[in-house]
Short mmCIF file of C-alpha atoms in Angstrom, two decimals:
data_model
loop_
_atom_site.label_atom_id
_atom_site.label_comp_id
_atom_site.label_asym_id
_atom_site.label_seq_id
_atom_site.Cartn_x
_atom_site.Cartn_y
_atom_site.Cartn_z
CA UNK A 1 -13.13 2.38 5.18
CA UNK A 2 -11.06 3.92 2.41
CA UNK A 3 -8.68 1.35 0.99
CA UNK A 4 -6.25 1.03 -1.90
CA UNK A 5 -5.23 -2.42 -3.08
CA UNK A 6 -2.41 -2.99 -5.56
CA UNK A 7 -1.57 -6.09 -7.53
CA UNK A 8 0.59 -7.91 -8.12
CA UNK A 9 2.73 -7.44 -5.03
CA UNK A 10 5.83 -8.06 -7.12
CA UNK A 11 6.63 -8.66 -10.74
CA UNK A 12 9.66 -9.73 -12.76
CA UNK A 13 9.83 -9.02 -16.49
CA UNK A 14 12.45 -9.10 -19.21
CA UNK A 15 13.89 -5.89 -20.54
CA UNK A 16 11.92 -4.65 -23.52
CA UNK A 17 8.65 -6.30 -22.48
CA UNK A 18 5.48 -4.48 -21.48
CA UNK A 19 3.68 -4.85 -18.17
CA UNK A 20 0.55 -3.64 -16.41
CA UNK A 21 0.12 -2.88 -12.73
CA UNK A 22 -3.30 -2.74 -11.09
CA UNK A 23 -4.84 -0.53 -8.44
CA UNK A 24 -8.33 -1.04 -6.97
CA UNK A 25 -9.77 1.39 -4.47
CA UNK A 26 -12.80 1.94 -2.29
CA UNK A 27 -12.11 5.62 -1.59
CA UNK A 28 -15.23 7.74 -1.73
CA UNK A 29 -16.10 10.37 -2.73
CA UNK A 30 -13.27 10.18 -5.24
CA UNK A 31 -11.09 13.21 -5.91
CA UNK A 32 -7.99 12.04 -7.76
CA UNK A 33 -5.64 9.11 -8.26
CA UNK A 34 -1.88 9.29 -8.56
CA UNK A 35 0.89 6.92 -9.49
CA UNK A 36 4.36 7.33 -8.02
CA UNK A 37 7.63 5.60 -8.83
CA UNK A 38 9.96 4.93 -5.92
CA UNK A 39 13.50 3.72 -6.52
CA UNK A 40 15.00 1.66 -3.72
CA UNK A 41 16.11 3.87 -0.85
CA UNK A 42 14.80 7.07 -2.42
CA UNK A 43 11.71 9.24 -2.26
CA UNK A 44 8.67 8.68 -4.51
CA UNK A 45 8.42 10.65 -7.73
CA UNK A 46 5.11 11.53 -9.33
CA UNK A 47 4.27 9.85 -12.65
CA UNK A 48 0.65 10.85 -13.24
CA UNK A 49 -2.34 12.35 -11.47
CA UNK A 50 -5.88 11.83 -12.76
CA UNK A 51 -9.18 13.33 -11.76
CA UNK A 52 -12.65 11.87 -12.20
CA UNK A 53 -13.04 13.17 -15.75
CA UNK A 54 -9.77 11.73 -17.04
CA UNK A 55 -9.54 8.11 -18.08
CA UNK A 56 -6.07 8.05 -19.62
CA UNK A 57 -2.87 9.96 -19.00
CA UNK A 58 0.59 9.30 -20.33
CA UNK A 59 4.07 10.22 -19.18
CA UNK A 60 6.57 8.91 -21.68
CA UNK A 61 6.47 5.11 -21.61
CA UNK A 62 4.06 5.17 -18.68
CA UNK A 63 0.32 5.22 -19.35
CA UNK A 64 -2.22 5.29 -16.56
CA UNK A 65 -5.89 4.51 -17.02
CA UNK A 66 -8.77 5.18 -14.68
CA UNK A 67 -12.24 3.64 -14.55
CA UNK A 68 -14.06 5.62 -11.89
CA UNK A 69 -17.17 3.46 -12.26
CA UNK A 70 -15.41 0.25 -11.30
CA UNK A 71 -12.88 2.09 -9.11
CA UNK A 72 -9.92 0.61 -10.88
CA UNK A 73 -6.73 2.04 -12.31
CA UNK A 74 -3.85 0.52 -14.18
CA UNK A 75 -0.33 1.63 -14.98
CA UNK A 76 1.04 0.28 -18.24
CA UNK A 77 4.77 0.37 -18.88
CA UNK A 78 5.84 0.01 -22.49
CA UNK A 79 9.17 -1.36 -23.69
CA UNK A 80 10.54 -1.71 -20.17
CA UNK A 81 14.05 -0.65 -19.30
CA UNK A 82 16.34 -1.70 -16.47
CA UNK A 83 15.79 1.71 -14.90
CA UNK A 84 12.09 0.92 -14.54
CA UNK A 85 12.99 -1.43 -11.69
CA UNK A 86 11.31 0.23 -8.71
CA UNK A 87 8.25 0.20 -6.51
CA UNK A 88 5.12 1.75 -8.01
CA UNK A 89 2.68 3.26 -5.56
CA UNK A 90 -0.98 4.09 -6.18
CA UNK A 91 -2.41 6.94 -4.09
CA UNK A 92 -6.08 7.92 -3.98
CA UNK A 93 -7.55 10.98 -2.34
CA UNK A 94 -11.13 11.70 -1.36
CA UNK A 95 -12.96 14.98 -1.76
CA UNK A 96 -12.90 17.20 1.28
CA UNK A 97 -10.39 14.90 2.97
CA UNK A 98 -8.07 17.74 3.81
CA UNK A 99 -4.56 16.45 4.04
CA UNK A 100 -5.34 12.74 4.18
CA UNK A 101 -4.20 10.48 1.35
CA UNK A 102 -4.77 6.75 0.91
CA UNK A 103 -1.60 4.92 -0.08
CA UNK A 104 -1.37 1.49 -1.61
CA UNK A 105 1.41 -0.85 -0.49
CA UNK A 106 3.04 -0.70 -3.90
CA UNK A 107 4.07 -3.14 -6.60
CA UNK A 108 7.74 -4.03 -6.75
CA UNK A 109 8.90 -4.34 -10.35
CA UNK A 110 12.18 -5.92 -11.37
CA UNK A 111 13.30 -5.64 -14.98
CA UNK A 112 16.00 -8.16 -15.88
CA UNK A 113 18.39 -8.16 -18.86
CA UNK B 1 17.35 23.60 -8.33
CA UNK B 2 14.17 23.60 -6.26
CA UNK B 3 13.44 20.64 -4.12
CA UNK B 4 13.28 19.04 -0.71
CA UNK B 5 16.41 18.13 1.21
CA UNK B 6 16.36 15.59 4.00
CA UNK B 7 19.25 14.87 6.30
CA UNK B 8 20.85 12.72 7.42
CA UNK B 9 20.34 9.97 4.84
CA UNK B 10 21.17 7.29 7.41
CA UNK B 11 20.95 7.55 11.19
CA UNK B 12 21.61 5.09 13.96
CA UNK B 13 20.20 5.56 17.41
CA UNK B 14 20.50 3.77 20.69
CA UNK B 15 17.35 2.95 22.56
CA UNK B 16 16.24 5.80 24.80
CA UNK B 17 17.75 8.55 22.66
CA UNK B 18 15.88 11.27 20.85
CA UNK B 19 16.90 12.05 17.28
CA UNK B 20 15.91 14.86 14.94
CA UNK B 21 15.50 14.49 11.19
CA UNK B 22 15.90 17.61 9.09
CA UNK B 23 13.66 18.62 6.19
CA UNK B 24 14.23 21.79 4.18
CA UNK B 25 12.37 22.90 1.04
CA UNK B 26 12.96 25.79 -1.36
CA UNK B 27 9.78 25.28 -3.38
CA UNK B 28 7.93 27.99 -1.48
CA UNK B 29 5.26 25.47 -0.56
CA UNK B 30 2.96 26.23 2.34
CA UNK B 31 2.22 22.64 3.36
CA UNK B 32 4.75 20.10 4.60
CA UNK B 33 4.38 16.52 5.76
CA UNK B 34 6.19 13.68 7.44
CA UNK B 35 5.47 10.10 6.46
CA UNK B 36 6.76 6.82 7.76
CA UNK B 37 7.38 3.88 5.42
CA UNK B 38 7.76 0.30 6.63
CA UNK B 39 8.37 -2.76 4.44
CA UNK B 40 5.18 -4.11 2.95
CA UNK B 41 3.08 -1.18 4.15
CA UNK B 42 1.74 1.96 2.59
CA UNK B 43 3.02 5.35 3.68
CA UNK B 44 1.53 6.58 6.95
CA UNK B 45 1.16 10.22 7.90
CA UNK B 46 2.93 11.30 11.10
CA UNK B 47 2.45 15.08 11.15
CA UNK B 48 1.59 17.81 8.69
CA UNK B 49 1.78 21.58 8.70
CA UNK B 50 -0.31 23.94 6.60
CA UNK B 51 1.40 27.18 7.61
CA UNK B 52 4.22 28.45 9.78
CA UNK B 53 3.75 27.94 13.51
CA UNK B 54 0.92 25.48 12.95
CA UNK B 55 0.96 21.69 12.67
CA UNK B 56 -1.48 18.81 13.07
CA UNK B 57 -1.17 15.20 14.13
CA UNK B 58 -1.51 12.55 11.49
CA UNK B 59 -2.43 8.91 11.90
CA UNK B 60 0.65 7.81 13.88
CA UNK B 61 1.89 10.89 15.79
CA UNK B 62 2.58 9.15 19.11
CA UNK B 63 6.27 9.26 19.98
CA UNK B 64 7.04 12.01 17.46
CA UNK B 65 7.21 15.80 17.62
CA UNK B 66 7.63 18.55 15.04
CA UNK B 67 8.07 22.29 14.75
CA UNK B 68 7.40 24.79 11.94
CA UNK B 69 9.22 27.98 12.82
CA UNK B 70 10.11 28.78 9.21
CA UNK B 71 8.24 28.12 5.98
CA UNK B 72 11.23 26.28 4.58
CA UNK B 73 11.87 23.94 7.50
CA UNK B 74 9.88 21.15 9.16
CA UNK B 75 12.11 19.02 11.42
CA UNK B 76 10.87 15.77 12.94
CA UNK B 77 12.03 14.53 16.35
CA UNK B 78 11.72 10.83 17.06
CA UNK B 79 11.50 10.57 20.82
CA UNK B 80 12.31 7.69 23.14
CA UNK B 81 8.55 7.23 23.53
CA UNK B 82 8.34 5.83 19.99
CA UNK B 83 8.42 2.09 20.62
CA UNK B 84 9.40 0.95 17.14
CA UNK B 85 11.24 3.82 15.45
CA UNK B 86 13.27 1.83 12.92
CA UNK B 87 11.84 2.90 9.56
CA UNK B 88 12.29 4.99 6.43
CA UNK B 89 11.06 8.56 6.96
CA UNK B 90 9.88 10.73 4.10
CA UNK B 91 9.29 14.46 4.13
CA UNK B 92 7.02 16.01 1.51
CA UNK B 93 5.54 19.35 0.55
CA UNK B 94 2.68 20.68 -1.56
CA UNK B 95 1.38 24.05 -2.69
CA UNK B 96 -2.12 23.46 -1.42
CA UNK B 97 -3.66 20.52 0.36
CA UNK B 98 -2.25 17.07 -0.24
CA UNK B 99 -5.59 15.81 -1.51
CA UNK B 100 -5.61 18.21 -4.45
CA UNK B 101 -2.06 19.43 -5.03
CA UNK B 102 0.91 17.45 -6.23
CA UNK B 103 3.07 16.05 -3.46
CA UNK B 104 6.84 16.44 -3.74
CA UNK B 105 9.01 14.10 -1.68
CA UNK B 106 12.50 14.31 -0.30
CA UNK B 107 15.00 11.47 -0.64
CA UNK B 108 14.21 10.03 2.77
CA UNK B 109 16.05 9.31 6.00
CA UNK B 110 16.57 5.77 7.22
CA UNK B 111 16.59 5.46 10.99
CA UNK B 112 17.87 2.32 12.66
CA UNK B 113 17.65 1.71 16.38
CA UNK B 114 20.47 -0.42 17.72
#
């Protein structure tokens, strides 16, 4: 069964600090992995999308890594800001899966002053 | 600006009533989707449509219905048959299939059953 597990479930950090969110998956055969940011009460917004051949991709202060061998991904946030407070969702798709995506439950991040 | 517009943002419904959530996109995307989001759970696919006048059931289609009469519009009706309709509903679109193309989401509609 294709699954996506995210950890931690929630995280609190001080403004200016760095943090790393984890995503482990069992989706096979792997097609791509995406990270989304979802502010409370709003729709998710894409941060990065990585295919099998990519192991790092950055979007400003957000850097995603992918290890397709161990089926793990991480999202590193540098110099956090209050506006980074949100839920971060990992989404993995399988080849030839049509319109099916596998969503993680998300990590809720709170950045405090 | 191009994007996806969902309305209403908040909706209250009495038990036994049908309600329709609107989703309009001006991105010229062929594919559109409806997802349901519950606290502590990942997004679940309700229905999707690849082209006009065609749509397919997702993982949790029971109690829901959709139509795709125009490329830009993909409304979702939550019927009285849906036993637990209180949730956050997200509409999305993509150029190609969701598994390869980037997914763009609307701002969501929160439905509460009183």
